Amino acid sequence: MSLQMIFIKMGEGFGKTCAIFFLTLLFSLPLGMIISFMRMSKNTVVSKITQFVVSVLRGTPLMLQLLAVTYGPYYLFNISVSRNKLIPVVIAFSVNYAAYFSEIYRGGIESISVGQYEAAAILGYSKVQTFIRIILPQVIRRILPSVTNEIVTLVKDTSIAFTVSYQEMFTIGKQIANSQTSFTPFLVAGVFYYVFNAIVGLVMGKIEKSMSYYKQ
Amino acid sequence: MNVLEMTNIKKSFGDNNVLKGISFHVDSGEVVSIIGTSGGGKSTLLRCATLLETVDDGIISYMGENVTYKDGNGKLCYAKDLNRFKKVFGLVFQSFNLFPHFSVLKNVMDAPVTVLNRNKAEVKEECLELLEKMGLSDKVDAYPCELSGGQQQRVSIVRALAMKPDILFFDEPTSALDPELTGEVLKVIKQLAEEKMTMVIVTHEMAFARAVSDRVVFIDKGMIAEQGTPEEVFGNTRNERTKQFLQNYGK
Ligand SMILES: Nc1ncnc2c1ncn2[C@@H]1O[C@H](COP(=O)(O)OP(=O)(O)OP(=O)(O)O)[C@@H](O)[C@H]1O
Ligand SMILES: [Mg+2]
């Protein structure tokens, strides 16, 4: 198979790689915020349970979680494995990344001084107004570098979807590599990921720069 | 009329009795300075008055309206709608607590617009005027990190004034500043005093307290040990603890 052909075949899978990437971000970023609020809840039962769940999600391989989400329903409830693997992939990825994001959010929120909350309280801001207008913008600014790190990892982690044979770029590359006994598809995959992450780095750098108009 | 009236206020943290029954009132247009030993409860008193802390006991009222009251069983309660009281007072912090991601103008304008839902253009005009009065005209678009401590504190005073409070509290407004910067902030407060702004100022600047206040309150170990005109307290106090305190301050 020519190099050009390999690029074309894998390029077709790249759309699915992007689907995993963008859908995971779409769901995990807000879900992470909900989890971090539950983790910081004054209700210790909620907070402790959340802490435990997050530690499991962070302390076990994403691959294992993906297998559990994809095949667990079959073994547990005899529900047939869904044909469209994108659904379990996005669920597993979103929940896993939300766990990581929740800890980043929590660190950011807890790093804001009480003085900011007190100044807002004296001026009469409601709790929601305080969070949205005063706290959140400062938190985003602070956590952006850590979030960028996670996003870069996510780009590479999309390849884990090969464990459930979801036909994304890496899965296709692996199939070509097997059938042609060639290493070239893996090199091509490396190029795809590298370029993808270069773009991620560029975009995140722009966003970080646009927020660095004040010293923190 | 009394803008603020606090009666027999008690507050403890754990078994640390910080306020042991303080009664305190502020008349409209009055400037009251609070002085006293470190840990005596001055900040706690301001924090209770501004609802950052809840009191354990005692009645607080603003403009004759009760913030706290005793119910039928003699249990202390807070009024349901506390938001209306937040329009009455402002507080200037020792550490400014400006919003770092907002420009100077936005720091000052944001609360009147988003909290009081006032007209933006109108608020802007007022705020620009206040900033000019405080000598901050050229800093309108700057961010707090670009300002000196003295400028930041003046912005935070404007931020409080923009809400048009009936009473303004200051908790050691110059303690975080380099000595050469305290003057510009004290000047601004003095200017407000001349305009008959009702103010309560916790300060360690004795000369300033003496010059600007109508009344000086000396708080020691959670109690008001003495209060009176600046002359009475600084001039010839007969209170032993006040005497000792002022001596330690070298006046
Ligand atoms: N949130 C809190 N939790 C526990 N103890 C507190 C709290 N705030 C204040 N205290 C205690 O209350 C006492 C009075 O503190 P406060 O800050 O009111 O004193 P102060 O008169 O303002 O002193 P200073 O001149 O040093 O500012 C101190 O013993 C302090 O440790
Ligand atoms: Mg204090």
Short mmCIF file of C-alpha atoms and ligand atoms in Angstrom, two decimals:
data_model
loop_
_atom_site.label_atom_id
_atom_site.label_comp_id
_atom_site.label_asym_id
_atom_site.label_seq_id
_atom_site.Cartn_x
_atom_site.Cartn_y
_atom_site.Cartn_z
CA MET A 1 0.00 0.00 0.00
CA SER A 2 1.42 3.39 -1.00
CA LEU A 3 2.15 6.03 1.61
CA GLN A 4 -0.47 8.22 -0.02
CA MET A 5 -3.07 5.47 0.37
CA ILE A 6 -2.15 5.02 4.03
CA PHE A 7 -2.63 8.75 4.59
CA ILE A 8 -6.01 8.71 2.89
CA LYS A 9 -7.27 5.66 4.80
CA MET A 10 -6.08 6.99 8.13
CA GLY A 11 -7.32 10.46 7.28
CA GLU A 12 -10.80 8.97 6.97
CA GLY A 13 -10.48 7.72 10.56
CA PHE A 14 -9.23 11.11 11.65
CA GLY A 15 -12.78 12.48 11.51
CA LYS A 16 -13.72 9.97 14.19
CA THR A 17 -10.65 10.87 16.24
CA CYS A 18 -11.85 14.47 16.12
CA ALA A 19 -15.35 13.37 17.10
CA ILE A 20 -13.98 11.70 20.25
CA PHE A 21 -11.84 14.73 21.01
CA PHE A 22 -14.46 17.46 20.61
CA LEU A 23 -17.34 15.53 22.14
CA THR A 24 -15.20 14.61 25.14
CA LEU A 25 -14.27 18.26 25.68
CA LEU A 26 -17.86 19.36 25.17
CA PHE A 27 -19.13 17.05 27.93
CA SER A 28 -16.18 16.78 30.31
CA LEU A 29 -15.49 20.49 30.78
CA PRO A 30 -18.93 21.29 32.25
CA LEU A 31 -19.28 17.89 33.94
CA GLY A 32 -15.95 18.54 35.68
CA MET A 33 -17.41 21.75 37.13
CA ILE A 34 -20.40 19.88 38.53
CA ILE A 35 -18.13 17.22 40.03
CA SER A 36 -15.88 19.86 41.60
CA PHE A 37 -18.91 21.53 43.23
CA MET A 38 -19.99 18.14 44.59
CA ARG A 39 -16.45 17.58 45.86
CA MET A 40 -16.49 20.97 47.63
CA SER A 41 -20.02 20.44 48.94
CA LYS A 42 -20.63 21.26 52.61
CA ASN A 43 -22.52 17.97 52.78
CA THR A 44 -19.71 15.60 53.82
CA VAL A 45 -21.47 12.51 52.46
CA VAL A 46 -21.67 14.02 48.97
CA SER A 47 -18.13 15.32 49.22
CA LYS A 48 -16.66 11.99 50.43
CA ILE A 49 -18.48 9.89 47.83
CA THR A 50 -17.35 12.28 45.09
CA GLN A 51 -13.79 12.17 46.36
CA PHE A 52 -13.85 8.37 46.20
CA VAL A 53 -15.34 8.21 42.71
CA VAL A 54 -12.81 10.75 41.43
CA SER A 55 -9.95 8.78 42.97
CA VAL A 56 -11.17 5.60 41.23
CA LEU A 57 -11.48 7.42 37.89
CA ARG A 58 -8.01 8.86 38.24
CA GLY A 59 -6.46 5.76 39.75
CA THR A 60 -7.49 3.18 37.16
CA PRO A 61 -6.58 3.03 33.47
CA LEU A 62 -8.87 4.79 31.01
CA MET A 63 -8.64 1.63 28.89
CA LEU A 64 -10.20 -0.41 31.67
CA GLN A 65 -12.95 2.17 32.16
CA LEU A 66 -13.62 2.13 28.43
CA LEU A 67 -13.94 -1.67 28.42
CA ALA A 68 -16.24 -1.49 31.45
CA VAL A 69 -18.52 1.08 29.82
CA THR A 70 -18.60 -0.76 26.48
CA TYR A 71 -19.02 -4.37 27.61
CA GLY A 72 -20.18 -3.96 31.23
CA PRO A 73 -23.86 -3.58 30.28
CA TYR A 74 -23.68 -6.88 28.39
CA TYR A 75 -22.11 -8.88 31.21
CA LEU A 76 -24.18 -7.27 33.94
CA PHE A 77 -27.61 -6.89 32.35
CA ASN A 78 -27.32 -8.84 29.14
CA ILE A 79 -27.90 -5.64 27.17
CA SER A 80 -26.39 -6.10 23.73
CA VAL A 81 -23.23 -4.14 23.02
CA SER A 82 -24.13 -1.01 21.08
CA ARG A 83 -23.20 -1.03 17.40
CA ASN A 84 -22.13 2.56 17.46
CA LYS A 85 -19.02 2.45 19.63
CA LEU A 86 -18.80 6.26 19.66
CA ILE A 87 -21.37 6.35 22.45
CA PRO A 88 -19.48 4.25 25.04
CA VAL A 89 -16.18 5.84 23.97
CA VAL A 90 -17.48 9.36 24.55
CA ILE A 91 -19.13 8.37 27.84
CA ALA A 92 -15.95 6.76 29.20
CA PHE A 93 -13.70 9.56 27.99
CA SER A 94 -16.00 12.34 29.21
CA VAL A 95 -16.38 10.89 32.70
CA ASN A 96 -12.67 10.16 33.00
CA TYR A 97 -11.59 13.60 31.84
CA ALA A 98 -14.28 15.29 33.94
CA ALA A 99 -12.64 13.69 36.99
CA TYR A 100 -9.31 15.27 36.07
CA PHE A 101 -10.87 18.63 35.21
CA SER A 102 -12.81 18.64 38.50
CA GLU A 103 -9.58 18.52 40.47
CA ILE A 104 -8.07 21.29 38.36
CA TYR A 105 -11.18 23.44 38.89
CA ARG A 106 -11.15 22.76 42.61
CA GLY A 107 -7.52 23.80 42.91
CA GLY A 108 -8.27 26.98 40.96
CA ILE A 109 -11.38 27.87 42.94
CA GLU A 110 -9.68 27.26 46.28
CA SER A 111 -6.72 29.44 45.25
CA ILE A 112 -8.91 32.56 45.04
CA SER A 113 -8.56 34.57 48.25
CA VAL A 114 -11.52 34.94 50.62
CA GLY A 115 -11.05 38.69 50.23
CA GLN A 116 -12.57 38.45 46.74
CA TYR A 117 -15.69 36.76 48.10
CA GLU A 118 -15.93 39.24 50.97
CA ALA A 119 -15.52 42.29 48.71
CA ALA A 120 -18.28 40.90 46.48
CA ALA A 121 -20.53 40.12 49.46
CA ILE A 122 -20.18 43.68 50.83
CA LEU A 123 -21.08 45.12 47.42
CA GLY A 124 -24.23 42.98 47.42
CA TYR A 125 -23.38 40.51 44.65
CA SER A 126 -25.46 37.32 44.91
CA LYS A 127 -23.66 33.98 45.20
CA VAL A 128 -24.21 33.23 41.52
CA GLN A 129 -23.12 36.71 40.42
CA THR A 130 -20.01 36.43 42.57
CA PHE A 131 -19.06 33.12 41.02
CA ILE A 132 -19.78 34.06 37.41
CA ARG A 133 -18.44 37.62 37.40
CA ILE A 134 -15.69 37.65 40.01
CA ILE A 135 -14.41 34.14 40.73
CA LEU A 136 -14.73 32.14 37.52
CA PRO A 137 -12.81 34.51 35.21
CA GLN A 138 -9.87 34.48 37.63
CA VAL A 139 -10.08 30.70 37.99
CA ILE A 140 -10.04 30.17 34.22
CA ARG A 141 -7.00 32.38 33.89
CA ARG A 142 -5.17 30.40 36.56
CA ILE A 143 -6.04 26.89 35.43
CA LEU A 144 -5.61 27.38 31.70
CA PRO A 145 -2.06 25.90 31.59
CA SER A 146 -3.20 22.75 33.44
CA VAL A 147 -6.25 22.45 31.21
CA THR A 148 -4.01 22.73 28.16
CA ASN A 149 -1.93 19.83 29.50
CA GLU A 150 -5.03 17.68 29.83
CA ILE A 151 -6.19 18.58 26.34
CA VAL A 152 -2.82 17.60 24.88
CA THR A 153 -3.09 14.26 26.72
CA LEU A 154 -6.63 13.81 25.42
CA VAL A 155 -5.43 14.13 21.81
CA LYS A 156 -3.09 11.21 22.38
CA ASP A 157 -5.58 9.25 24.50
CA THR A 158 -8.10 9.14 21.64
CA SER A 159 -5.99 6.22 20.36
CA ILE A 160 -7.18 4.16 23.33
CA ALA A 161 -10.48 3.77 21.47
CA PHE A 162 -8.77 1.01 19.47
CA THR A 163 -9.40 -1.32 22.47
CA VAL A 164 -13.08 -1.45 21.53
CA SER A 165 -12.35 -1.41 17.80
CA TYR A 166 -13.86 2.01 17.20
CA GLN A 167 -12.70 2.87 13.69
CA GLU A 168 -10.76 6.02 14.53
CA MET A 169 -7.43 6.88 13.00
CA PHE A 170 -5.21 4.77 15.23
CA THR A 171 -7.42 1.68 14.99
CA ILE A 172 -7.30 1.90 11.19
CA GLY A 173 -3.54 2.48 11.30
CA LYS A 174 -3.10 -0.60 13.48
CA GLN A 175 -5.19 -2.70 11.09
CA ILE A 176 -3.12 -1.56 8.09
CA ALA A 177 0.08 -2.20 10.01
CA ASN A 178 -1.05 -5.76 10.78
CA SER A 179 -2.23 -6.63 7.29
CA GLN A 180 0.81 -5.10 5.53
CA THR A 181 3.37 -6.02 8.24
CA SER A 182 4.56 -2.44 8.04
CA PHE A 183 5.53 0.13 10.66
CA THR A 184 4.72 3.08 8.40
CA PRO A 185 1.10 3.54 9.64
CA PHE A 186 2.40 4.13 13.15
CA LEU A 187 4.74 6.84 11.90
CA VAL A 188 1.84 8.40 10.03
CA ALA A 189 -0.23 8.28 13.24
CA GLY A 190 2.62 10.00 15.06
CA VAL A 191 2.59 12.80 12.49
CA PHE A 192 -1.20 13.21 12.82
CA TYR A 193 -1.05 13.46 16.63
CA TYR A 194 1.91 15.80 16.55
CA VAL A 195 0.27 18.20 14.12
CA PHE A 196 -3.03 18.02 16.03
CA ASN A 197 -1.26 18.94 19.24
CA ALA A 198 0.71 21.71 17.56
CA ILE A 199 -2.63 23.25 16.61
CA VAL A 200 -3.98 22.72 20.14
CA GLY A 201 -0.88 24.43 21.51
CA LEU A 202 -1.34 27.35 19.14
CA VAL A 203 -5.01 27.84 19.98
CA MET A 204 -4.52 27.50 23.74
CA GLY A 205 -1.53 29.84 23.60
CA LYS A 206 -3.74 32.45 21.91
CA ILE A 207 -6.42 32.05 24.56
CA GLU A 208 -3.88 32.27 27.38
CA LYS A 209 -2.42 35.39 25.86
CA SER A 210 -5.82 37.02 25.49
CA MET A 211 -6.39 36.51 29.22
CA SER A 212 -3.00 37.69 30.43
CA TYR A 213 -3.86 41.38 30.33
CA TYR A 214 -3.52 41.52 34.11
CA LYS A 215 -0.92 40.12 36.50
CA GLN A 216 -2.29 37.67 39.03
CA MET B 1 -30.72 59.93 63.57
CA ASN B 2 -28.56 56.91 64.30
CA VAL B 3 -27.40 55.33 61.07
CA LEU B 4 -26.07 52.32 62.97
CA GLU B 5 -26.97 51.08 66.38
CA MET B 6 -25.37 48.02 67.94
CA THR B 7 -26.56 46.94 71.38
CA ASN B 8 -24.80 44.48 73.65
CA ILE B 9 -23.04 42.64 70.81
CA LYS B 10 -21.42 39.35 71.74
CA LYS B 11 -19.31 37.17 69.53
CA SER B 12 -17.00 34.28 70.22
CA PHE B 13 -14.89 31.95 68.11
CA GLY B 14 -14.94 28.63 69.92
CA ASP B 15 -14.18 29.51 73.53
CA ASN B 16 -12.44 32.75 72.55
CA ASN B 17 -14.87 35.50 73.64
CA VAL B 18 -13.90 38.22 71.22
CA LEU B 19 -16.74 40.71 71.70
CA LYS B 20 -18.10 40.79 75.23
CA GLY B 21 -21.14 42.99 74.98
CA ILE B 22 -20.33 46.05 72.92
CA SER B 23 -22.88 48.83 72.52
CA PHE B 24 -22.10 51.31 69.86
CA HIS B 25 -23.95 53.79 67.72
CA VAL B 26 -23.09 56.10 64.88
CA ASP B 27 -25.01 59.26 64.16
CA SER B 28 -25.62 60.56 60.66
CA GLY B 29 -22.63 62.60 59.46
CA GLU B 30 -20.49 61.45 62.34
CA VAL B 31 -16.89 60.26 61.97
CA VAL B 32 -15.98 57.66 64.59
CA SER B 33 -12.48 56.26 64.97
CA ILE B 34 -11.92 52.94 66.65
CA ILE B 35 -8.53 52.40 68.22
CA GLY B 36 -7.26 49.62 70.42
CA THR B 37 -4.87 46.82 71.11
CA SER B 38 -4.17 44.13 68.56
CA GLY B 39 -6.61 41.25 68.88
CA GLY B 40 -9.01 43.43 70.84
CA GLY B 41 -11.87 42.73 68.43
CA LYS B 42 -11.96 45.85 66.24
CA SER B 43 -12.02 43.97 62.96
CA THR B 44 -14.52 41.48 64.34
CA LEU B 45 -16.82 44.35 65.31
CA LEU B 46 -16.69 45.77 61.76
CA ARG B 47 -17.20 42.31 60.28
CA CYS B 48 -20.27 41.80 62.46
CA ALA B 49 -21.62 45.23 61.49
CA THR B 50 -21.11 44.48 57.79
CA LEU B 51 -22.66 41.00 58.02
CA LEU B 52 -19.46 39.16 57.12
CA GLU B 53 -19.79 37.47 60.53
CA THR B 54 -22.94 36.63 62.45
CA VAL B 55 -23.18 37.79 66.04
CA ASP B 56 -24.00 35.36 68.86
CA ASP B 57 -26.06 37.91 70.70
CA GLY B 58 -27.06 41.56 70.53
CA ILE B 59 -29.19 43.81 68.37
CA ILE B 60 -27.96 45.47 65.20
CA SER B 61 -30.06 48.05 63.42
CA TYR B 62 -29.47 50.35 60.48
CA MET B 63 -31.55 53.51 60.01
CA GLY B 64 -33.88 52.23 62.71
CA GLU B 65 -34.52 48.91 60.96
CA ASN B 66 -33.55 45.77 62.78
CA VAL B 67 -30.96 43.46 61.27
CA THR B 68 -31.16 41.18 64.29
CA TYR B 69 -34.04 40.79 66.71
CA LYS B 70 -35.21 38.49 69.48
CA ASP B 71 -38.09 36.18 68.65
CA GLY B 72 -40.88 35.25 71.11
CA ASN B 73 -38.61 32.78 72.89
CA GLY B 74 -35.79 35.31 73.27
CA LYS B 75 -33.77 33.59 70.56
CA LEU B 76 -31.61 35.85 68.36
CA CYS B 77 -32.65 35.94 64.69
CA TYR B 78 -31.44 37.72 61.58
CA ALA B 79 -33.94 39.60 59.40
CA LYS B 80 -35.15 37.68 56.35
CA ASP B 81 -34.06 40.03 53.60
CA LEU B 82 -30.51 41.07 54.42
CA ASN B 83 -29.83 42.40 50.94
CA ARG B 84 -31.58 45.68 51.58
CA PHE B 85 -29.07 46.39 54.38
CA LYS B 86 -26.14 45.85 52.04
CA LYS B 87 -27.14 49.02 50.23
CA VAL B 88 -26.76 50.93 53.48
CA PHE B 89 -23.10 50.26 54.24
CA GLY B 90 -19.76 49.94 52.50
CA LEU B 91 -16.47 48.51 53.75
CA VAL B 92 -12.94 49.39 52.77
CA PHE B 93 -10.51 46.56 53.46
CA GLN B 94 -6.95 46.73 54.68
CA SER B 95 -5.87 44.65 51.67
CA PHE B 96 -8.06 46.55 49.13
CA ASN B 97 -9.52 43.35 47.59
CA LEU B 98 -9.99 44.95 44.19
CA PHE B 99 -11.07 42.63 41.39
CA PRO B 100 -7.81 42.05 39.48
CA HIS B 101 -9.46 41.11 36.18
CA PHE B 102 -11.50 44.33 36.01
CA SER B 103 -10.11 47.70 34.97
CA VAL B 104 -10.32 50.52 37.51
CA LEU B 105 -13.50 51.86 35.94
CA LYS B 106 -15.11 48.41 35.81
CA ASN B 107 -14.15 47.71 39.44
CA VAL B 108 -16.04 50.83 40.40
CA MET B 109 -18.99 50.55 37.98
CA ASP B 110 -19.76 46.86 38.07
CA ALA B 111 -21.67 46.64 41.34
CA PRO B 112 -23.95 49.66 40.77
CA VAL B 113 -24.80 48.26 37.32
CA THR B 114 -25.15 44.54 38.07
CA VAL B 115 -26.28 44.64 41.70
CA LEU B 116 -28.40 47.79 41.75
CA ASN B 117 -29.44 47.45 38.07
CA ARG B 118 -28.75 51.10 37.46
CA ASN B 119 -28.35 52.78 34.10
CA LYS B 120 -24.85 52.16 32.79
CA ALA B 121 -24.23 55.58 31.23
CA GLU B 122 -25.42 57.34 34.34
CA VAL B 123 -23.24 55.19 36.61
CA LYS B 124 -20.25 55.73 34.36
CA GLU B 125 -20.61 59.47 34.56
CA GLU B 126 -20.81 59.39 38.36
CA CYS B 127 -17.88 57.03 38.66
CA LEU B 128 -15.65 59.09 36.38
CA GLU B 129 -16.47 62.10 38.51
CA LEU B 130 -15.62 60.24 41.73
CA LEU B 131 -12.38 58.93 40.25
CA GLU B 132 -11.43 62.42 39.23
CA LYS B 133 -12.14 63.72 42.70
CA MET B 134 -9.80 61.06 44.09
CA GLY B 135 -7.05 62.04 41.62
CA LEU B 136 -7.41 58.87 39.57
CA SER B 137 -8.52 60.30 36.24
CA ASP B 138 -5.46 59.01 34.41
CA LYS B 139 -5.91 55.48 35.84
CA VAL B 140 -9.45 54.82 34.65
CA ASP B 141 -8.41 52.13 32.15
CA ALA B 142 -5.54 50.70 34.22
CA TYR B 143 -5.72 47.33 35.97
CA PRO B 144 -5.22 47.10 39.75
CA CYS B 145 -1.85 45.36 39.28
CA GLU B 146 -0.60 48.48 37.52
CA LEU B 147 -1.35 50.74 40.48
CA SER B 148 0.54 51.61 43.66
CA GLY B 149 -0.96 50.51 46.97
CA GLY B 150 -2.17 54.01 47.68
CA GLN B 151 -3.88 54.24 44.30
CA GLN B 152 -5.46 50.81 44.78
CA GLN B 153 -6.84 51.84 48.13
CA ARG B 154 -8.27 55.03 46.65
CA VAL B 155 -9.94 52.96 43.93
CA SER B 156 -11.43 50.68 46.55
CA ILE B 157 -12.79 53.74 48.38
CA VAL B 158 -14.38 54.93 45.13
CA ARG B 159 -15.78 51.42 44.59
CA ALA B 160 -17.48 51.65 47.98
CA LEU B 161 -18.71 55.22 47.38
CA ALA B 162 -20.18 54.34 43.99
CA MET B 163 -22.81 52.30 45.83
CA LYS B 164 -23.85 55.50 47.65
CA PRO B 165 -23.74 53.96 51.10
CA ASP B 166 -25.21 55.75 54.11
CA ILE B 167 -22.22 54.65 56.20
CA LEU B 168 -18.71 53.64 55.26
CA PHE B 169 -16.50 51.39 57.37
CA PHE B 170 -12.71 51.31 57.08
CA ASP B 171 -10.59 48.53 58.57
CA GLU B 172 -7.04 49.88 58.89
CA PRO B 173 -7.13 51.41 55.40
CA THR B 174 -3.47 52.39 55.46
CA SER B 175 -1.87 49.46 57.31
CA ALA B 176 -0.86 47.64 54.14
CA LEU B 177 0.75 50.74 52.64
CA ASP B 178 4.29 52.02 52.63
CA PRO B 179 4.55 55.03 54.97
CA GLU B 180 4.98 57.47 52.10
CA LEU B 181 1.68 56.30 50.59
CA THR B 182 -0.53 56.56 53.69
CA GLY B 183 -0.83 60.34 53.33
CA GLU B 184 -2.70 60.26 50.02
CA VAL B 185 -5.29 57.82 51.40
CA LEU B 186 -5.75 59.69 54.67
CA LYS B 187 -6.23 62.90 52.69
CA VAL B 188 -9.07 61.32 50.76
CA ILE B 189 -10.77 60.12 53.94
CA LYS B 190 -10.36 63.56 55.47
CA GLN B 191 -12.00 65.06 52.41
CA LEU B 192 -14.96 62.69 52.88
CA ALA B 193 -15.18 63.70 56.54
CA GLU B 194 -15.44 67.33 55.51
CA GLU B 195 -18.32 66.39 53.22
CA LYS B 196 -20.07 64.88 56.25
CA MET B 197 -19.85 61.28 55.08
CA THR B 198 -20.80 58.99 57.96
CA MET B 199 -17.72 56.89 58.68
CA VAL B 200 -16.32 54.37 61.13
CA ILE B 201 -12.55 54.05 60.86
CA VAL B 202 -10.44 51.41 62.59
CA THR B 203 -6.96 52.83 62.57
CA HIS B 204 -3.56 52.81 64.21
CA GLU B 205 -2.84 56.33 62.89
CA MET B 206 -3.38 58.23 66.12
CA ALA B 207 -2.64 61.70 64.77
CA PHE B 208 -5.10 61.09 61.97
CA ALA B 209 -7.78 59.76 64.32
CA ARG B 210 -7.35 62.80 66.48
CA ALA B 211 -7.61 65.21 63.57
CA VAL B 212 -10.51 63.69 61.67
CA SER B 213 -12.86 62.17 64.25
CA ASP B 214 -15.88 63.52 66.03
CA ARG B 215 -15.60 60.65 68.47
CA VAL B 216 -12.92 58.14 69.38
CA VAL B 217 -13.72 54.69 70.72
CA PHE B 218 -11.04 52.69 72.50
CA ILE B 219 -11.64 48.94 72.40
CA ASP B 220 -9.72 46.68 74.71
CA LYS B 221 -10.21 42.92 75.11
CA GLY B 222 -13.63 42.90 73.49
CA MET B 223 -15.06 45.81 75.47
CA ILE B 224 -15.30 49.54 74.93
CA ALA B 225 -12.88 50.78 77.56
CA GLU B 226 -13.42 54.44 76.83
CA GLN B 227 -15.01 56.75 74.30
CA GLY B 228 -15.23 60.47 73.86
CA THR B 229 -14.11 63.41 71.76
CA PRO B 230 -10.53 63.26 70.47
CA GLU B 231 -9.65 65.85 73.12
CA GLU B 232 -11.04 63.72 75.91
CA VAL B 233 -9.34 60.51 74.76
CA PHE B 234 -6.03 61.78 73.41
CA GLY B 235 -5.78 65.03 75.39
CA ASN B 236 -6.23 64.02 78.97
CA THR B 237 -7.66 60.58 79.40
CA ARG B 238 -8.25 59.45 82.95
CA ASN B 239 -8.55 55.82 81.86
CA GLU B 240 -5.45 53.83 82.88
CA ARG B 241 -5.68 51.35 79.98
CA THR B 242 -6.08 54.11 77.40
CA LYS B 243 -3.12 55.91 78.90
CA GLN B 244 -0.98 52.80 78.69
CA PHE B 245 -2.09 52.05 75.13
CA LEU B 246 -1.32 55.56 73.94
CA GLN B 247 2.03 55.54 75.68
CA ASN B 248 2.97 52.37 73.81
CA TYR B 249 2.05 54.15 70.62
CA GLY B 250 4.35 57.04 71.48
CA LYS B 251 1.19 59.07 70.73
N1 LIG C 1 -12.45 33.81 61.77
C1 LIG C 1 -11.89 33.70 63.01
N2 LIG C 1 -11.80 32.48 63.59
C2 LIG C 1 -11.25 32.35 64.82
N3 LIG C 1 -10.79 33.37 65.54
C3 LIG C 1 -10.85 34.60 65.02
C4 LIG C 1 -11.41 34.83 63.72
N4 LIG C 1 -11.35 36.15 63.47
C5 LIG C 1 -10.78 36.73 64.54
N5 LIG C 1 -10.47 35.81 65.48
C6 LIG C 1 -9.88 36.09 66.80
O1 LIG C 1 -10.60 37.14 67.38
C7 LIG C 1 -9.74 37.98 68.12
C8 LIG C 1 -9.95 39.41 67.71
O2 LIG C 1 -9.50 39.57 66.37
P1 LIG C 1 -9.69 40.92 65.57
O3 LIG C 1 -9.16 40.67 64.23
O4 LIG C 1 -11.09 41.38 65.67
O5 LIG C 1 -8.74 41.93 66.36
P2 LIG C 1 -8.32 43.41 65.97
O6 LIG C 1 -8.71 44.26 67.13
O7 LIG C 1 -8.85 43.79 64.66
O8 LIG C 1 -6.73 43.30 65.93
P3 LIG C 1 -5.67 44.01 64.96
O9 LIG C 1 -5.40 45.37 65.50
O10 LIG C 1 -4.47 43.13 65.07
O11 LIG C 1 -6.25 44.01 63.58
C9 LIG C 1 -8.35 37.46 67.92
O12 LIG C 1 -8.01 36.70 69.06
C10 LIG C 1 -8.46 36.58 66.70
O13 LIG C 1 -7.56 35.52 66.77
MG MG C 2 -7.98 44.08 62.74
#
